[in-house]
Coordinates of C-alpha atoms in Angstrom, one line a residue:
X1 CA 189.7 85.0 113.3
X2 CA 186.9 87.4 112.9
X3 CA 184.5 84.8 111.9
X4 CA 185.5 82.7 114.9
X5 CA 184.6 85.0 117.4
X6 CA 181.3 86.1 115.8
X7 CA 180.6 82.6 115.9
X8 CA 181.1 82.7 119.8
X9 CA 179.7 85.7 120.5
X10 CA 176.8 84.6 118.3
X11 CA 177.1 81.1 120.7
X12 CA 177.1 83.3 124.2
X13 CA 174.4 85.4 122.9
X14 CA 171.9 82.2 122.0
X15 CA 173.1 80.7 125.8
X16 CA 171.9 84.1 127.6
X17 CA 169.0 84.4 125.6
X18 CA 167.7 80.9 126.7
X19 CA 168.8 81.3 130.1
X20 CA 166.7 84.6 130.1
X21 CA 163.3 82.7 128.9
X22 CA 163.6 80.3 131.4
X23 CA 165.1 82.2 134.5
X24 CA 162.5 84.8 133.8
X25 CA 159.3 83.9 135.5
X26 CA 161.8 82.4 138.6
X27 CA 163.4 86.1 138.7
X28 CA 160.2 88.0 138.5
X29 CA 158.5 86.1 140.8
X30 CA 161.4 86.4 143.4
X31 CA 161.2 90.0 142.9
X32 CA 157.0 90.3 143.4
X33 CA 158.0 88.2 146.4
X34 CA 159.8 91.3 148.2
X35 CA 157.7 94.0 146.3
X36 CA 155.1 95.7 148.5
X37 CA 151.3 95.3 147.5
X38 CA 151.4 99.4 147.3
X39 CA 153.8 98.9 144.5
X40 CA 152.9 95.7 142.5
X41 CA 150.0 97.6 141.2
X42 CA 152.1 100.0 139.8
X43 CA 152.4 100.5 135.7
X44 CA 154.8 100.4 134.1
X45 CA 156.2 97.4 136.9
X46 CA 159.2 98.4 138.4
X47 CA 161.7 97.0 140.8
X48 CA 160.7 97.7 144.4
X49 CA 161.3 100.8 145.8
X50 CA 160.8 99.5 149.9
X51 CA 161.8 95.5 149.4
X52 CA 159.9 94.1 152.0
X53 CA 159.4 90.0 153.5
X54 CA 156.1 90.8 154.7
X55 CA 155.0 88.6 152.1
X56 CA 157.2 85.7 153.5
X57 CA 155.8 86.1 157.4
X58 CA 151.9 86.1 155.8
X59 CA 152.3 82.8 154.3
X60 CA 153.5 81.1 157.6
X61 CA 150.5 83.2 159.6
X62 CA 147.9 83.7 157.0
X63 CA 147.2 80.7 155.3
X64 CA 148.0 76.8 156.3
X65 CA 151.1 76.7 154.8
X66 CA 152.9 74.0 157.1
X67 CA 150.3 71.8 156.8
X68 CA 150.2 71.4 152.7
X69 CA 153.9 71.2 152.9
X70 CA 154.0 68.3 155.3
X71 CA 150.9 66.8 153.1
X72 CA 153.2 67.6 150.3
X73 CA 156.1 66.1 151.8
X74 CA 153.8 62.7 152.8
X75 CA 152.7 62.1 149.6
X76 CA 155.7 62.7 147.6
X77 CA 157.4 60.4 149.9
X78 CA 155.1 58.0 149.8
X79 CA 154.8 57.6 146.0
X80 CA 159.1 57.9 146.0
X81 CA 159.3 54.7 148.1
X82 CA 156.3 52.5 146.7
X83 CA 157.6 53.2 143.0
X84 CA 160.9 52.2 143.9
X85 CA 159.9 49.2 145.4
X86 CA 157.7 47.8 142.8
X87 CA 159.6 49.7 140.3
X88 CA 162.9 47.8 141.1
X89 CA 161.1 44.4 141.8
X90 CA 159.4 44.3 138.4
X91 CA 162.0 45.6 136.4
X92 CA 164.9 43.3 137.9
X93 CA 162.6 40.5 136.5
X94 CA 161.8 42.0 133.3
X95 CA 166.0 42.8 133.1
X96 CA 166.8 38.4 133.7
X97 CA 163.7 37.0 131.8
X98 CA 163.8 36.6 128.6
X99 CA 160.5 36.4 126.3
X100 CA 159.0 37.9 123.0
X101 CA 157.8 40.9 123.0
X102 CA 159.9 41.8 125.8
X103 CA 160.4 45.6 124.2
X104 CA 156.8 45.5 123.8
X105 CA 155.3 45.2 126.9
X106 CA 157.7 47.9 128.2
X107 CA 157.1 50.4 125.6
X108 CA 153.4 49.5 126.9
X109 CA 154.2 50.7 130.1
X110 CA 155.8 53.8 129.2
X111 CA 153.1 54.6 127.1
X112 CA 150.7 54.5 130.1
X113 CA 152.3 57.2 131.5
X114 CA 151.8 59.4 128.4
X115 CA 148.0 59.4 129.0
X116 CA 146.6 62.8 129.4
X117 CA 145.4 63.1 133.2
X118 CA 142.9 65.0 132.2
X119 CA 141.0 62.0 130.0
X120 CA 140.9 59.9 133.3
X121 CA 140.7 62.3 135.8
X122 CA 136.4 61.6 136.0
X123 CA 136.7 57.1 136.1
X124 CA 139.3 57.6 138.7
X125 CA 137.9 60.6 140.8
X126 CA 134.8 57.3 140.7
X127 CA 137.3 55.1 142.2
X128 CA 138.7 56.9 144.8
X129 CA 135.1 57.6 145.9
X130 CA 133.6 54.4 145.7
X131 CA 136.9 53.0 147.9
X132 CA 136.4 55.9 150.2
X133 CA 139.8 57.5 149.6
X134 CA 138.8 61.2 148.6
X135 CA 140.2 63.7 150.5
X136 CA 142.9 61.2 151.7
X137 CA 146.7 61.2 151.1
X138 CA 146.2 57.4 150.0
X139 CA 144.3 59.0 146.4
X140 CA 146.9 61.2 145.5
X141 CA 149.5 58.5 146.9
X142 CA 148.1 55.3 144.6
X143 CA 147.2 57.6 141.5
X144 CA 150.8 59.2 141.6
X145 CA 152.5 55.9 142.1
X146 CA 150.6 54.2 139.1
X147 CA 151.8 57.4 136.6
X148 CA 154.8 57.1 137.5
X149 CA 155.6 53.4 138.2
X150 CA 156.0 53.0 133.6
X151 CA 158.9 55.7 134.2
X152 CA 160.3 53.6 137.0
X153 CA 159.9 50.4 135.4
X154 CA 161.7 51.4 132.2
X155 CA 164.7 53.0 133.8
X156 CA 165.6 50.5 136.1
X157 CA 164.7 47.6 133.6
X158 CA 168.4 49.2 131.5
X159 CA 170.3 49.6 135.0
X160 CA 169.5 45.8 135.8
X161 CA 170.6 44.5 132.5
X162 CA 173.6 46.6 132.2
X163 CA 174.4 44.5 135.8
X164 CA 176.6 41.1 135.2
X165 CA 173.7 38.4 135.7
X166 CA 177.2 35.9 137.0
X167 CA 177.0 38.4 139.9
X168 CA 173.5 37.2 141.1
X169 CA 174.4 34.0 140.4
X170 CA 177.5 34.1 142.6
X171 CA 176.0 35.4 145.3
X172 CA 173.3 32.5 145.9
X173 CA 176.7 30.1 145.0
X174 CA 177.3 32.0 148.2
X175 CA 174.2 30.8 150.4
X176 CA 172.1 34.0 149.7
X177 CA 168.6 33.5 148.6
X178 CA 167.6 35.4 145.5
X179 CA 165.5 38.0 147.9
X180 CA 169.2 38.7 149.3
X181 CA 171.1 38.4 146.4
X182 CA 168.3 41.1 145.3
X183 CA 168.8 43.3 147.7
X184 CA 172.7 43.3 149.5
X185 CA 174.1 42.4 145.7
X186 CA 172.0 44.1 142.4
X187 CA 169.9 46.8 144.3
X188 CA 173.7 48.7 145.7
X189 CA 174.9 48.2 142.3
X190 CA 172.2 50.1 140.6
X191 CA 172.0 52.7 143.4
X192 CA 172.3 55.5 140.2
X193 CA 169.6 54.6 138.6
X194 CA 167.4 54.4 141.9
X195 CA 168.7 57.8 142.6
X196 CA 167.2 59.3 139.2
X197 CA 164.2 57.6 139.9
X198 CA 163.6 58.8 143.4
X199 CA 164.3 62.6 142.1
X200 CA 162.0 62.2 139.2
X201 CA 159.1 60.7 141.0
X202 CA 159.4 63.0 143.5
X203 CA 159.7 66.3 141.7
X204 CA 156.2 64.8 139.2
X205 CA 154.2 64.3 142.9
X206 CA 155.9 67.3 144.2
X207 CA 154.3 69.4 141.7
X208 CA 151.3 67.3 139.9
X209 CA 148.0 69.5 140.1
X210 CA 144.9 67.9 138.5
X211 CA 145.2 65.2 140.6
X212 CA 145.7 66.7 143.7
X213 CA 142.9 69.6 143.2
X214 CA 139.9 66.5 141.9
X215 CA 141.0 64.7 144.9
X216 CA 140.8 66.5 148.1
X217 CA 139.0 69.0 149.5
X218 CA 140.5 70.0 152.9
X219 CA 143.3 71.1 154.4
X220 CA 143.9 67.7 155.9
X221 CA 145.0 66.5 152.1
X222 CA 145.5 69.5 150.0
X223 CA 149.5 69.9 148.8
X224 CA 151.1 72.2 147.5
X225 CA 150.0 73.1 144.2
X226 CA 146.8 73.1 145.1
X227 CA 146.8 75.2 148.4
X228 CA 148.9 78.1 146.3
X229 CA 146.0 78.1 143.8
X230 CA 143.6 78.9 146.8
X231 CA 145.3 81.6 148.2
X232 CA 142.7 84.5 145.9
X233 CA 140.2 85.5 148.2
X234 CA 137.1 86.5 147.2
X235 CA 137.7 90.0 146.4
X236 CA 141.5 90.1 146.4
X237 CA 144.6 88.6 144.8
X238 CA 147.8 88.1 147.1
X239 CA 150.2 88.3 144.2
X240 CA 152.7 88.8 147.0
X241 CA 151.9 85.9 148.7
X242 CA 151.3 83.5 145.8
X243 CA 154.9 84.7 144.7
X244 CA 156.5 84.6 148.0
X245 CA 155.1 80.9 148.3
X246 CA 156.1 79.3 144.8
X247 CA 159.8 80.4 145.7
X248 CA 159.3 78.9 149.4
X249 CA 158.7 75.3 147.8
X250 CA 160.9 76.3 144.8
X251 CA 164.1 76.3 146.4
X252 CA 164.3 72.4 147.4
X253 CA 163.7 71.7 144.4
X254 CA 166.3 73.6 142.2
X255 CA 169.0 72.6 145.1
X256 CA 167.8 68.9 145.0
X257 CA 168.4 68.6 141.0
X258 CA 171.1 70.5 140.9
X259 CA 172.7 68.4 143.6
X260 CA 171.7 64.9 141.6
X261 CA 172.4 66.2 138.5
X262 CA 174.5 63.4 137.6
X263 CA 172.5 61.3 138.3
X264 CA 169.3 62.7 136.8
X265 CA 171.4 62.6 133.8
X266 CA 173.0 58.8 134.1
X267 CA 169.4 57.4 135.0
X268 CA 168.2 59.2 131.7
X269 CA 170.9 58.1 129.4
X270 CA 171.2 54.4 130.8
X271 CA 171.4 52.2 127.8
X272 CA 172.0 55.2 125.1
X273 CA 174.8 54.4 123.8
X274 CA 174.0 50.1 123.9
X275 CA 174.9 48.2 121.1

């Protein structure tokens, strides 16, 4: 009996230990957030004496912070839908042909997306220039969607096969044509796996940085990432602000995943346990 519940005290202990190292920055950065600049330059840190949400009014009236929200918002939306769209189009066909090398090709894909950004940041950063994209959502938009399109591809690819192919078949039997049996019949049916998909997608262009700080240069493009980095002056450091700002576009996120949890975890796992 002893045994047992040093084992579960020993099991608690490991759980709020690894909650600690990963809830830690999100805490302390919450807590700079509402900590006047007369105390974060204090040593030893402590917690703040006067909390305070000057921080939170400065970053709505001192900087452009709408604006690299809504570019943000733009291009993560942007990259969501056109991965989905390609994503499911490609990967329904990949799911009903059969070929060799099949497993091949789509390992092929996923390994695209491995590549290190920064061993291809300089040839595309050449691309978007000679198309006359810099400084435009449309860069961060078409790089974003070609990194993530392999993830796309190889989730949906298990969703479609997992799907009955006698149901596509019944519904041209029906009179639809294989565009509408696509889209009223298989795409509904795999709505779990699009869900994962649209989270993940978003969340990588939501918070990708090289990218985003080669490609634009104003304020007209800049995102997120990018704008928080800027917020040092020449002769200051807003830590306050910087803090205050990473919990502003923070939040969505952590409510969005732990909203679609599930179905973070289904798209993930699709195909795990096939025979």
């Amino acid at each position: 009996m002893m045994k047992r519940s040093l084992k579960q005290a020993g099991f608690f202990l490991l759980l709020f230990a690894t909650a600690l190292f990963f809830l830690g920055p999100v805490v302390w950065q919450a807590i700079t957030s509402v900590t006047p600049d007369s105390e974060l330059i204090t040593l030893p840190p402590i917690l703040p004496q006067h909390p305070t949400l000057e921080h939170y009014r400065s970053i709505f009236t001192g900087h452009p912070f709408f604006r690299i929200i809504l570019n943000s918002l733009a291009v993560a939306g942007m990259t969501t839908f056109f991965s989905l769209a390609f994503g499911a189009l490609a990967a329904f066909a990949l799911a009903r042909l059969h070929f060799k090398g099949k497993g091949l090709l789509l390992g092929m894909a996923l390994g695209v997306s491995m590549f290190p950004p920064v061993a291809i940041v300089s040839p595309l950063y050449l691309i978007v220039r000679a198309l006359g994209l810099r400084d435009t959502w449309w860069a961060l938009v078409l790089t974003h969607t070609a990194f993530s399109l392999p993830l796309s591809l190889w989730i949906l690819t298990r969703f479609f096969e997992e799907i009955p192919a006698e149901l596509y078949r019944a519904a041209q039997i029906d009179g639809c044509t294989p565009l509408q049996a696509f889209t009223k019949v298989l795409l509904p049916l795999a709505a779990p796996g699009l869900s994962a998909v649209a989270i993940l997608v978003f969340l990588f262009s939501w918070g990708e940085f090289l990218f985003a700080l080669t490609f634009t240069t104003t304020e007209a493009s800049r995102t997120i990432p990018v704008g928080i980095a800027l917020f040092p002056g020449l002769h200051e450091i807003p830590y306050g602000d910087m803090a205050a700002a990473s919990i502003v576009v923070t939040l969505p996120v952590i409510l969005l995943v732990l909203f679609f949890q599930r179905r973070i975890v289904e798209g993930l796992t699709a195909g795990a346990v096939k025979g």
